[in-house]
GROMACS .gro file of C-alpha atoms in nm:
model
  483
    1GLU     CA    1   7.150  17.345  14.750
    2ALA     CA    2   6.925  17.100  14.863
    3VAL     CA    3   6.655  17.319  14.770
    4GLY     CA    4   6.759  17.321  14.324
    5ARG     CA    5   6.900  17.100  14.226
    6TYR     CA    6   6.747  16.805  14.466
    7GLY     CA    7   6.478  17.039  14.570
    8SER     CA    8   6.258  16.739  14.474
    9GLN     CA    9   6.339  16.474  14.628
   10VAL     CA   10   6.442  16.723  15.006
   11GLY     CA   11   6.012  16.767  14.966
   12VAL     CA   12   5.946  16.400  14.916
   13PHE     CA   13   6.194  16.192  15.101
   14GLY     CA   14   6.312  16.477  15.330
   15THR     CA   15   6.630  16.655  15.438
   16SER     CA   16   6.796  16.357  15.628
   17LEU     CA   17   6.749  16.100  15.344
   18VAL     CA   18   6.847  16.265  15.069
   19ALA     CA   19   7.214  16.405  15.353
   20LYS     CA   20   7.244  15.977  15.386
   21LEU     CA   21   7.208  15.962  14.978
   22HIS     CA   22   7.488  16.218  14.940
   23GLU     CA   23   7.698  16.044  15.172
   24LEU     CA   24   7.698  15.711  15.113
   25ASN     CA   25   7.961  15.439  15.051
   26LEU     CA   26   7.821  15.202  14.761
   27PHE     CA   27   7.940  14.863  14.539
   28LEU     CA   28   7.823  14.815  14.168
   29VAL     CA   29   7.917  14.503  14.022
   30GLY     CA   30   7.848  14.527  13.640
   31SER     CA   31   7.771  14.824  13.454
   32GLY     CA   32   7.650  14.682  13.097
   33ALA     CA   33   7.218  14.730  13.044
   34LEU     CA   34   7.131  14.745  13.436
   35GLY     CA   35   7.454  14.910  13.521
   36CYS     CA   36   7.388  15.177  13.300
   37GLU     CA   37   7.034  15.212  13.395
   38PHE     CA   38   7.215  15.246  13.805
   39LEU     CA   39   7.416  15.514  13.713
   40LYS     CA   40   7.260  15.695  13.586
   41GLY     CA   41   6.992  15.670  13.820
   42PHE     CA   42   7.269  15.714  14.126
   43ALA     CA   43   7.413  16.031  13.952
   44LEU     CA   44   7.070  16.228  13.942
   45MET     CA   45   6.982  16.163  14.277
   46GLY     CA   46   7.302  16.280  14.434
   47VAL     CA   47   7.389  15.920  14.549
   48SER     CA   48   7.816  15.931  14.685
   49CYS     CA   49   7.840  16.327  14.592
   50ALA     CA   50   7.921  16.459  14.928
   51ARG     CA   51   8.245  16.410  15.096
   52GLY     CA   52   8.264  16.083  15.282
   53GLY     CA   53   8.010  15.950  15.009
   54GLU     CA   54   8.200  15.738  14.735
   55LEU     CA   55   8.064  15.464  14.473
   56THR     CA   56   8.260  15.209  14.359
   57VAL     CA   57   8.179  15.022  13.975
   58THR     CA   58   8.321  14.716  13.852
   59ASP     CA   59   8.300  14.617  13.506
   60ASP     CA   60   8.635  14.400  13.342
   61ASP     CA   61   8.449  14.387  13.040
   62ILE     CA   62   8.444  14.594  12.721
   63ILE     CA   63   8.179  14.769  12.493
   64GLU     CA   64   8.067  14.622  12.183
   65LYS     CA   65   7.824  14.770  11.868
   66SER     CA   66   7.610  14.527  11.997
   67ASN     CA   67   7.593  14.739  12.343
   68LEU     CA   68   7.436  15.015  12.174
   69SER     CA   69   7.174  14.926  12.180
   70ARG     CA   70   7.078  14.926  12.469
   71GLN     CA   71   7.380  15.103  12.736
   72PHE     CA   72   7.298  15.437  12.665
   73LEU     CA   73   7.537  15.580  12.837
   74PHE     CA   74   7.802  15.449  12.555
   75ARG     CA   75   7.872  15.606  12.194
   76ASN     CA   76   8.024  15.451  11.903
   77HIS     CA   77   8.377  15.638  12.027
   78ASN     CA   78   8.381  15.347  12.358
   79VAL     CA   79   8.391  15.076  12.170
   80GLY     CA   80   8.636  14.950  12.247
   81GLN     CA   81   8.715  15.071  12.606
   82SER     CA   82   8.625  14.963  12.925
   83LYS     CA   83   8.254  15.020  13.045
   84SER     CA   84   8.333  15.096  13.387
   85LEU     CA   85   8.556  15.425  13.316
   86SER     CA   86   8.352  15.485  12.952
   87ALA     CA   87   7.989  15.488  13.181
   88VAL     CA   88   8.147  15.683  13.527
   89THR     CA   89   8.323  15.879  13.281
   90ALA     CA   90   7.928  15.959  13.149
   91VAL     CA   91   7.789  16.005  13.438
   92LYS     CA   92   8.015  16.284  13.624
   93GLN     CA   93   7.911  16.471  13.252
   94MET     CA   94   7.556  16.489  13.419
   95ASN     CA   95   7.651  16.511  13.824
   96PRO     CA   96   8.053  16.671  13.880
   97GLU     CA   97   8.029  16.583  14.202
   98LEU     CA   98   7.972  16.262  14.197
   99ARG     CA   99   8.238  16.090  14.368
  100ALA     CA  100   8.294  15.789  14.215
  101ARG     CA  101   8.577  15.574  14.081
  102ALA     CA  102   8.630  15.293  13.868
  103LEU     CA  103   8.826  14.904  13.861
  104GLN     CA  104   8.822  14.677  13.586
  105ASP     CA  105   8.793  14.344  13.788
  106ARG     CA  106   8.557  14.083  13.814
  107VAL     CA  107   8.444  14.045  14.153
  108SER     CA  108   8.527  13.667  14.281
  109PRO     CA  109   8.728  13.493  14.511
  110GLN     CA  110   8.997  13.558  14.289
  111THR     CA  111   9.025  13.934  14.343
  112GLU     CA  112   8.976  13.923  14.733
  113ASN     CA  113   9.323  14.077  14.710
  114VAL     CA  114   9.160  14.376  14.558
  115PHE     CA  115   8.736  14.324  14.739
  116SER     CA  116   8.951  14.275  15.030
  117VAL     CA  117   8.838  14.261  15.399
  118PRO     CA  118   8.868  14.650  15.482
  119PHE     CA  119   8.700  14.748  15.155
  120TRP     CA  120   8.344  14.488  15.198
  121GLN     CA  121   8.320  14.652  15.604
  122LYS     CA  122   8.347  15.044  15.414
  123LEU     CA  123   8.072  14.925  15.256
  124ASP     CA  124   7.705  15.100  15.269
  125LEU     CA  125   7.515  14.958  15.061
  126VAL     CA  126   7.648  14.658  14.742
  127VAL     CA  127   7.380  14.633  14.427
  128ASN     CA  128   7.377  14.348  14.144
  129ALA     CA  129   7.385  14.453  13.832
  130LEU     CA  130   7.474  14.087  13.632
  131ASP     CA  131   7.399  13.839  13.362
  132ASN     CA  132   7.512  13.527  13.564
  133VAL     CA  133   7.413  13.309  13.833
  134LYS     CA  134   7.726  13.280  13.892
  135ALA     CA  135   7.869  13.564  14.018
  136ARG     CA  136   7.546  13.711  14.153
  137LEU     CA  137   7.582  13.408  14.419
  138TYR     CA  138   7.894  13.510  14.491
  139VAL     CA  139   7.859  13.892  14.645
  140ASP     CA  140   7.593  13.714  14.775
  141SER     CA  141   7.753  13.542  14.992
  142ARG     CA  142   8.016  13.835  15.094
  143CYS     CA  143   7.732  13.994  15.140
  144VAL     CA  144   7.576  13.761  15.400
  145PHE     CA  145   7.920  13.694  15.560
  146PHE     CA  146   7.946  14.126  15.595
  147GLY     CA  147   7.598  14.212  15.700
  148LYS     CA  148   7.629  14.424  15.407
  149PRO     CA  149   7.245  14.457  15.237
  150LEU     CA  150   7.187  14.380  14.882
  151LEU     CA  151   7.055  14.504  14.600
  152GLU     CA  152   6.932  14.278  14.303
  153SER     CA  153   6.790  14.263  13.959
  154GLY     CA  154   6.727  14.077  13.663
  155THR     CA  155   6.558  14.119  13.306
  156LEU     CA  156   6.467  13.885  13.141
  157GLY     CA  157   6.325  13.963  12.781
  158THR     CA  158   6.015  14.137  12.894
  159LYS     CA  159   6.031  14.017  13.286
  160CYS     CA  160   6.223  14.176  13.485
  161ASN     CA  161   6.259  14.161  13.888
  162THR     CA  162   6.453  14.340  14.268
  163GLN     CA  163   6.500  14.166  14.528
  164MET     CA  164   6.624  14.380  14.838
  165VAL     CA  165   6.870  14.197  15.016
  166LEU     CA  166   6.882  14.320  15.454
  167PRO     CA  167   7.093  14.156  15.683
  168HIS     CA  168   6.879  13.949  15.975
  169MET     CA  169   6.545  14.035  15.812
  170THR     CA  170   6.503  13.816  15.482
  171GLU     CA  171   6.638  13.565  15.361
  172ASN     CA  172   6.910  13.615  15.129
  173TYR     CA  173   6.997  13.610  14.724
  174GLY     CA  174   7.136  13.215  14.712
  175ALA     CA  175   6.860  13.076  14.935
  176SER     CA  176   6.608  13.020  14.691
  177ARG     CA  177   6.703  12.858  14.322
  178ASP     CA  178   6.443  12.850  13.985
  179PRO     CA  179   6.347  12.573  13.889
  180PRO     CA  180   6.490  12.398  13.666
  181GLU     CA  181   6.517  12.442  13.216
  182LYS     CA  182   6.289  12.248  13.105
  183GLU     CA  183   6.526  12.021  12.880
  184ALA     CA  184   6.500  11.763  12.563
  185PRO     CA  185   6.564  11.407  12.650
  186GLN     CA  186   6.926  11.308  12.590
  187CYS     CA  187   6.845  10.959  12.329
  188ALA     CA  188   6.695  11.281  12.102
  189VAL     CA  189   7.024  11.482  12.204
  190HIS     CA  190   7.250  11.208  12.127
  191ASN     CA  191   7.124  11.025  11.859
  192PHE     CA  192   6.792  11.151  11.744
  193PRO     CA  193   6.779  11.525  11.697
  194HIS     CA  194   6.472  11.674  11.499
  195ASN     CA  195   6.523  12.047  11.537
  196ILE     CA  196   6.817  12.269  11.558
  197ASP     CA  197   6.840  12.342  11.901
  198GLN     CA  198   6.844  11.975  11.985
  199CYS     CA  199   7.167  12.003  11.800
  200LEU     CA  200   7.306  12.234  11.927
  201VAL     CA  201   7.303  12.146  12.223
  202LEU     CA  202   7.508  11.821  12.157
  203ALA     CA  203   7.770  12.096  11.966
  204HIS     CA  204   7.818  12.267  12.288
  205SER     CA  205   7.812  11.972  12.516
  206GLU     CA  206   8.058  11.861  12.284
  207PHE     CA  207   8.273  12.193  12.323
  208VAL     CA  208   8.256  12.140  12.721
  209GLY     CA  209   8.348  11.761  12.708
  210ASN     CA  210   8.684  11.809  12.477
  211PHE     CA  211   8.820  12.157  12.617
  212ASP     CA  212   8.723  12.219  12.906
  213THR     CA  213   8.623  11.929  13.112
  214THR     CA  214   8.860  11.654  12.977
  215PRO     CA  215   9.162  11.921  13.011
  216ARG     CA  216   9.121  11.938  13.384
  217ASP     CA  217   9.071  11.599  13.420
  218VAL     CA  218   9.398  11.522  13.296
  219LEU     CA  219   9.504  11.819  13.553
  220GLY     CA  220   9.410  11.654  13.821
  221PHE     CA  221   9.480  11.304  13.672
  222LEU     CA  222   9.860  11.494  13.660
  223GLU     CA  223   9.859  11.589  13.991
  224LYS     CA  224   9.750  11.277  14.206
  225GLY     CA  225   9.762  10.951  13.925
  226ALA     CA  226   9.622  10.637  14.048
  227ALA     CA  227   9.500  10.805  14.371
  228TRP     CA  228   9.272  11.070  14.132
  229ALA     CA  229   9.045  10.743  13.979
  230ALA     CA  230   9.046  10.622  14.357
  231ALA     CA  231   8.901  10.945  14.474
  232LEU     CA  232   8.596  10.921  14.155
  233ALA     CA  233   8.544  10.632  14.345
  234LYS     CA  234   8.555  10.712  14.693
  235ALA     CA  235   8.295  11.003  14.598
  236ASN     CA  236   8.089  10.720  14.438
  237GLU     CA  237   8.117  10.826  14.057
  238SER     CA  238   7.949  10.475  13.893
  239ALA     CA  239   8.284  10.307  13.748
  240SER     CA  240   8.172  10.369  13.337
  241SER     CA  241   8.163  10.728  13.433
  242ILE     CA  242   8.537  10.662  13.529
  243LEU     CA  243   8.645  10.465  13.275
  244ASP     CA  244   8.477  10.737  13.064
  245LYS     CA  245   8.679  11.020  13.192
  246LEU     CA  246   8.982  10.770  13.192
  247ARG     CA  247   8.978  10.688  12.832
  248GLY     CA  248   8.609  10.731  12.620
  249ASP     CA  249   8.336  10.565  12.543
  250PRO     CA  250   8.469  10.282  12.246
  251ARG     CA  251   8.032  10.293  12.162
  252VAL     CA  252   8.016  10.622  12.149
  253CYS     CA  253   8.396  10.797  12.031
  254CYS     CA  254   8.402  10.552  11.739
  255GLY     CA  255   8.708  10.548  11.562
  256THR     CA  256   8.804  10.744  11.817
  257SER     CA  257   8.959  10.800  12.174
  258GLY     CA  258   8.862  10.995  12.413
  259GLY     CA  259   8.938  11.120  12.782
  260CYS     CA  260   9.294  11.173  12.974
  261GLU     CA  261   9.389  10.862  12.688
  262ASP     CA  262   9.243  11.106  12.448
  263VAL     CA  263   9.523  11.410  12.551
  264LEU     CA  264   9.787  11.153  12.671
  265VAL     CA  265   9.855  10.866  12.457
  266SER     CA  266   9.625  10.886  12.123
  267GLY     CA  267   9.545  11.169  12.032
  268ARG     CA  268   9.877  11.342  12.249
  269ALA     CA  269   9.948  11.700  12.007
  270CYS     CA  270  10.287  11.816  11.984
  271SER     CA  271  10.232  11.992  11.618
  272TRP     CA  272  10.050  12.214  11.427
  273GLU     CA  273   9.955  11.896  11.202
  274GLU     CA  274   9.848  11.668  11.431
  275CYS     CA  275   9.596  11.901  11.576
  276LEU     CA  276   9.435  11.958  11.232
  277GLY     CA  277   9.488  11.542  11.182
  278TRP     CA  278   9.289  11.519  11.542
  279ALA     CA  279   9.025  11.750  11.389
  280ARG     CA  280   8.964  11.577  11.112
  281ARG     CA  281   8.920  11.250  11.317
  282LYS     CA  282   8.750  11.430  11.467
  283PHE     CA  283   8.481  11.528  11.214
  284GLU     CA  284   8.496  11.128  11.096
  285SER     CA  285   8.402  11.091  11.434
  286TYR     CA  286   8.089  11.248  11.443
  287PHE     CA  287   7.944  11.317  11.138
  288ARG     CA  288   8.051  11.001  10.972
  289ASN     CA  289   8.186  10.678  11.193
  290ARG     CA  290   7.847  10.772  11.459
  291ILE     CA  291   7.553  10.816  11.238
  292GLU     CA  292   7.653  10.444  11.028
  293GLN     CA  293   7.695  10.315  11.376
  294LEU     CA  294   7.361  10.435  11.432
  295LEU     CA  295   7.226  10.304  11.163
  296HIS     CA  296   7.388   9.940  11.202
  297ASN     CA  297   7.232   9.888  11.484
  298PHE     CA  298   6.903  10.086  11.332
  299PRO     CA  299   6.890  10.028  10.967
  300PRO     CA  300   6.638  10.234  10.780
  301ASN     CA  301   6.417   9.958  10.762
  302ALA     CA  302   6.455   9.910  11.117
  303THR     CA  303   6.085   9.820  11.332
  304THR     CA  304   6.014   9.822  11.671
  305SER     CA  305   5.903   9.554  11.875
  306GLN     CA  306   5.560   9.604  11.810
  307GLY     CA  307   5.618   9.601  11.369
  308ALA     CA  308   5.591   9.976  11.379
  309PRO     CA  309   5.876  10.162  11.187
  310PHE     CA  310   6.140  10.272  11.361
  311TRP     CA  311   6.244  10.589  11.139
  312SER     CA  312   5.903  10.721  11.233
  313PRO     CA  313   5.843  11.076  11.276
  314PRO     CA  314   6.010  11.275  11.477
  315LYS     CA  315   6.258  11.077  11.435
  316ARG     CA  316   6.410  11.161  11.134
  317LEU     CA  317   6.657  10.936  10.890
  318PRO     CA  318   7.070  11.035  10.949
  319LYS     CA  319   7.276  11.012  10.687
  320PRO     CA  320   7.706  11.016  10.664
  321LEU     CA  321   7.865  11.311  10.586
  322ILE     CA  322   8.164  11.184  10.332
  323PHE     CA  323   8.426  11.533  10.473
  324ASP     CA  324   8.521  11.746  10.128
  325ALA     CA  325   8.765  12.043  10.238
  326ALA     CA  326   8.554  12.185   9.910
  327ASP     CA  327   8.278  12.241  10.189
  328THR     CA  328   8.287  12.574  10.388
  329LEU     CA  329   8.126  12.427  10.684
  330HIS     CA  330   8.352  12.120  10.645
  331MET     CA  331   8.665  12.299  10.652
  332GLN     CA  332   8.480  12.569  10.941
  333PHE     CA  333   8.471  12.292  11.178
  334VAL     CA  334   8.865  12.190  11.164
  335MET     CA  335   8.981  12.470  11.138
  336ALA     CA  336   8.803  12.554  11.448
  337ALA     CA  337   8.848  12.236  11.653
  338ALA     CA  338   9.282  12.218  11.551
  339ASN     CA  339   9.280  12.604  11.660
  340LEU     CA  340   9.083  12.477  11.990
  341ARG     CA  341   9.316  12.232  11.997
  342ALA     CA  342   9.648  12.361  11.968
  343TYR     CA  343   9.541  12.662  12.292
  344MET     CA  344   9.470  12.299  12.509
  345LEU     CA  345   9.807  12.179  12.447
  346GLY     CA  346  10.021  12.413  12.413
  347VAL     CA  347  10.111  12.386  12.049
  348PRO     CA  348  10.255  12.691  11.881
  349THR     CA  349  10.004  12.783  11.590
  350PRO     CA  350  10.155  12.954  11.232
  351ALA     CA  351   9.969  13.324  11.080
  352ASP     CA  352   9.821  13.093  10.849
  353ARG     CA  353   9.549  12.918  11.075
  354ARG     CA  354   9.275  13.103  10.991
  355ASP     CA  355   9.341  12.983  10.640
  356ALA     CA  356   9.106  12.710  10.442
  357ALA     CA  357   9.353  12.637  10.135
  358SER     CA  358   9.666  12.628  10.374
  359ILE     CA  359   9.454  12.345  10.629
  360ALA     CA  360   9.336  12.125  10.279
  361ARG     CA  361   9.680  12.126  10.187
  362VAL     CA  362   9.777  12.031  10.496
  363LEU     CA  363   9.547  11.750  10.522
  364ALA     CA  364   9.631  11.600  10.180
  365THR     CA  365   9.952  11.539  10.248
  366SER     CA  366  10.081  11.540  10.597
  367ALA     CA  367  10.053  11.102  10.767
  368ALA     CA  368  10.015  11.298  11.105
  369CYS     CA  369   9.613  11.377  10.881
  370VAL     CA  370   9.575  11.051  10.843
  371VAL     CA  371   9.182  10.883  10.871
  372PRO     CA  372   9.171  10.531  10.976
  373THR     CA  373   8.888  10.283  10.896
  374PHE     CA  374   8.561  10.251  11.079
  375ALA     CA  375   8.394   9.898  11.096
  376PRO     CA  376   8.031   9.939  11.319
  377SER     CA  377   8.023   9.732  11.660
  378ASP     CA  378   7.769   9.439  11.730
  379ASP     CA  379   7.751   9.539  12.121
  380ALA     CA  380   7.756   9.947  12.083
  381SER     CA  381   7.450  10.035  12.234
  382ILE     CA  382   7.240  10.328  12.143
  383GLU     CA  383   6.923  10.454  12.389
  384THR     CA  384   6.639  10.543  12.280
  385ASP     CA  385   6.312  10.671  12.283
  386ASN     CA  386   6.130  10.311  12.360
  387LYS     CA  387   6.174  10.212  12.786
  388GLU     CA  388   6.164   9.851  12.673
  389GLU     CA  389   6.380   9.826  12.446
  390ASP     CA  390   6.649   9.997  12.629
  391GLU     CA  391   6.627   9.792  12.888
  392ARG     CA  392   6.640   9.417  12.649
  393ARG     CA  393   6.897   9.577  12.457
  394ARG     CA  394   7.044   9.643  12.818
  395ALA     CA  395   7.018   9.340  12.978
  396ALA     CA  396   7.144   9.165  12.697
  397ALA     CA  397   7.456   9.410  12.717
  398ALA     CA  398   7.487   9.270  13.015
  399ALA     CA  399   7.541   8.937  13.035
  400GLY     CA  400   7.817   8.871  12.982
  401PRO     CA  401   8.001   9.204  13.147
  402ALA     CA  402   8.335   9.301  13.182
  403ASP     CA  403   8.576   9.332  13.444
  404GLU     CA  404   8.547   9.663  13.473
  405GLN     CA  405   8.763   9.731  13.825
  406HIS     CA  406   9.031   9.549  13.597
  407LEU     CA  407   8.955   9.780  13.321
  408ILE     CA  408   9.025  10.070  13.569
  409ASP     CA  409   9.319   9.910  13.626
  410GLU     CA  410   9.438   9.905  13.314
  411ALA     CA  411   9.373  10.233  13.193
  412VAL     CA  412   9.546  10.469  13.467
  413GLY     CA  413   9.812  10.144  13.487
  414SER     CA  414   9.883  10.294  13.098
  415LEU     CA  415   9.810  10.687  13.113
  416LEU     CA  416  10.088  10.600  13.424
  417SER     CA  417  10.363  10.497  13.141
  418ALA     CA  418  10.231  10.781  12.889
  419LYS     CA  419  10.304  11.051  13.190
  420ALA     CA  420  10.613  10.902  13.302
  421LEU     CA  421  10.718  11.006  12.866
  422LEU     CA  422  10.547  11.325  12.912
  423PRO     CA  423  10.829  11.663  12.838
  424ALA     CA  424  10.911  11.848  13.091
  425GLY     CA  425  10.706  12.127  13.128
  426PHE     CA  426  10.404  11.919  12.988
  427MET     CA  427  10.078  12.120  13.091
  428VAL     CA  428   9.744  12.135  12.928
  429LYS     CA  429   9.508  12.437  12.969
  430ALA     CA  430   9.099  12.435  13.021
  431ASN     CA  431   8.884  12.643  12.815
  432GLU     CA  432   8.572  12.796  12.928
  433PHE     CA  433   8.327  12.906  12.742
  434GLU     CA  434   8.216  13.264  12.621
  435LYS     CA  435   8.026  13.316  12.359
  436ASP     CA  436   8.076  13.694  12.270
  437ASP     CA  437   8.474  13.632  12.204
  438ASP     CA  438   8.459  13.694  11.810
  439THR     CA  439   8.816  13.562  11.755
  440ASN     CA  440   8.838  13.257  11.999
  441PHE     CA  441   8.706  13.040  11.800
  442HIS     CA  442   8.472  12.865  11.971
  443MET     CA  443   8.145  13.036  11.825
  444ASP     CA  444   8.261  12.849  11.473
  445PHE     CA  445   8.282  12.528  11.674
  446ILE     CA  446   7.969  12.516  11.778
  447SER     CA  447   7.766  12.617  11.491
  448SER     CA  448   7.977  12.419  11.245
  449PHE     CA  449   7.926  12.113  11.454
  450GLY     CA  450   7.541  12.245  11.507
  451ASN     CA  451   7.508  12.247  11.132
  452LEU     CA  452   7.685  11.935  11.057
  453ARG     CA  453   7.420  11.788  11.257
  454ALA     CA  454   7.165  11.908  11.118
  455ARG     CA  455   7.290  11.820  10.783
  456ASN     CA  456   7.323  11.517  10.896
  457TYR     CA  457   6.933  11.506  11.001
  458SER     CA  458   6.882  11.680  10.658
  459ILE     CA  459   6.770  11.950  10.895
  460ASP     CA  460   6.743  12.355  10.880
  461GLU     CA  461   7.032  12.513  10.941
  462VAL     CA  462   7.091  12.888  11.065
  463GLU     CA  463   7.411  13.111  11.099
  464LYS     CA  464   7.680  13.185  11.329
  465PHE     CA  465   7.419  13.422  11.509
  466GLN     CA  466   7.123  13.246  11.523
  467ALA     CA  467   7.314  12.981  11.691
  468LYS     CA  468   7.563  13.164  11.978
  469LEU     CA  469   7.165  13.328  12.037
  470LYS     CA  470   7.082  13.007  12.069
  471ALA     CA  471   7.384  12.798  12.208
  472GLY     CA  472   7.496  13.077  12.439
  473ARG     CA  473   7.030  13.076  12.591
  474ILE     CA  474   7.064  13.449  12.446
  475ILE     CA  475   6.717  13.609  12.505
  476PRO     CA  476   6.750  13.969  12.279
  477ALA     CA  477   6.783  14.281  12.626
  478ILE     CA  478   6.536  14.500  12.586
  479SER     CA  479   6.583  14.843  12.601
  480THR     CA  480   6.240  14.963  12.791
  481THR     CA  481   6.247  14.769  13.005
  482THR     CA  482   6.601  14.787  13.120
  483ALA     CA  483   6.479  15.112  13.212
   0.00000   0.00000   0.00000
């Protein structure tokens, strides 16, 4: 047989090495674009095809139609099926002797009962075919712990890399880091955007803040109470940052609360109508109140300390948006924000939760959806790109500083009182950003937020798919690079 199917390999590598390939216990993590190519190669080379050999492949993802352009083991009839199961079925047709098993578990600390100590100990080689650094680092750490060789690889557009990690001979994957990506200045992202990318950066940041970070902070406070805030201070977190986690910054929230207070006190929702009211007030805060505050601080005719017009390129003079239930983009934001809020608080949603007309009727008639009047503040400090003027404003604001520890104590006391009134079993759920699920409202929130922000500043808007590419930092995969 070696002279037959694998005769060419024997001629190049020799009988001994080919026999070792047949008997390998190999673990392939991921069966997407890279994983498909690896599996095809392994099957054709006879890897794990002999008695004693086994190829384990795991991937918790399912096949989407967009995968078919570069993941060549999949066909139209596989859409919606498990990637690992479909990939193994396909390569077994190429080589029926392949001893492969497919799992649908994510390799992580939560699945160490599946990928146990005996599992890692029996492996001869681990191959990564992953699309995120966090998972790569975890697999790398397990390989270091168990002393297993690791083949690491990745692609980015037309670029690709491989790294062979050998125990006690080479550095491991986690021993080095890529240089940090260049980021937009925070003043531009928060107050003076001039392109859609900066609008979407803020949109993603607000999604994480509202639906991931804040719920985790709330869970920490509910578990530890005042000790949670004390632990933050002990960890050298600034007083202003602790206050922000507890109640938000009124100068930034502009008419709404923030942090734990928004979830446990002023913004706690028990009904779908209250979730819609929260979303409607968020629209007002983000796209009207904050712009009015910005224009209050820097009117259209404002000048710099040198006498030059403040609103000169690349700064763009913004305009507040007036909510209009007939505007599709306005309703997309409210719908997405309300559904995400309901998920976070465990509030049941009605069957018409995606119906804009039904939501508009609730917004127009429910007392829970009333929007309070906002008046710009004279002491709101806004960071610009002029360091001298920013320092001058900060110095003026610090002339009569409030006792931040007293404010923290007040906020903690208020939240403890609210905690005592919570119903039994009250719980919040964090929502980690997932760009590829079109039903979870994540990209609906981010794309509508980014485009509304762009509309504030007369920046060209983008379609939801383009927003997904930018917000998810997706560089289109190229099949020839993967191969």
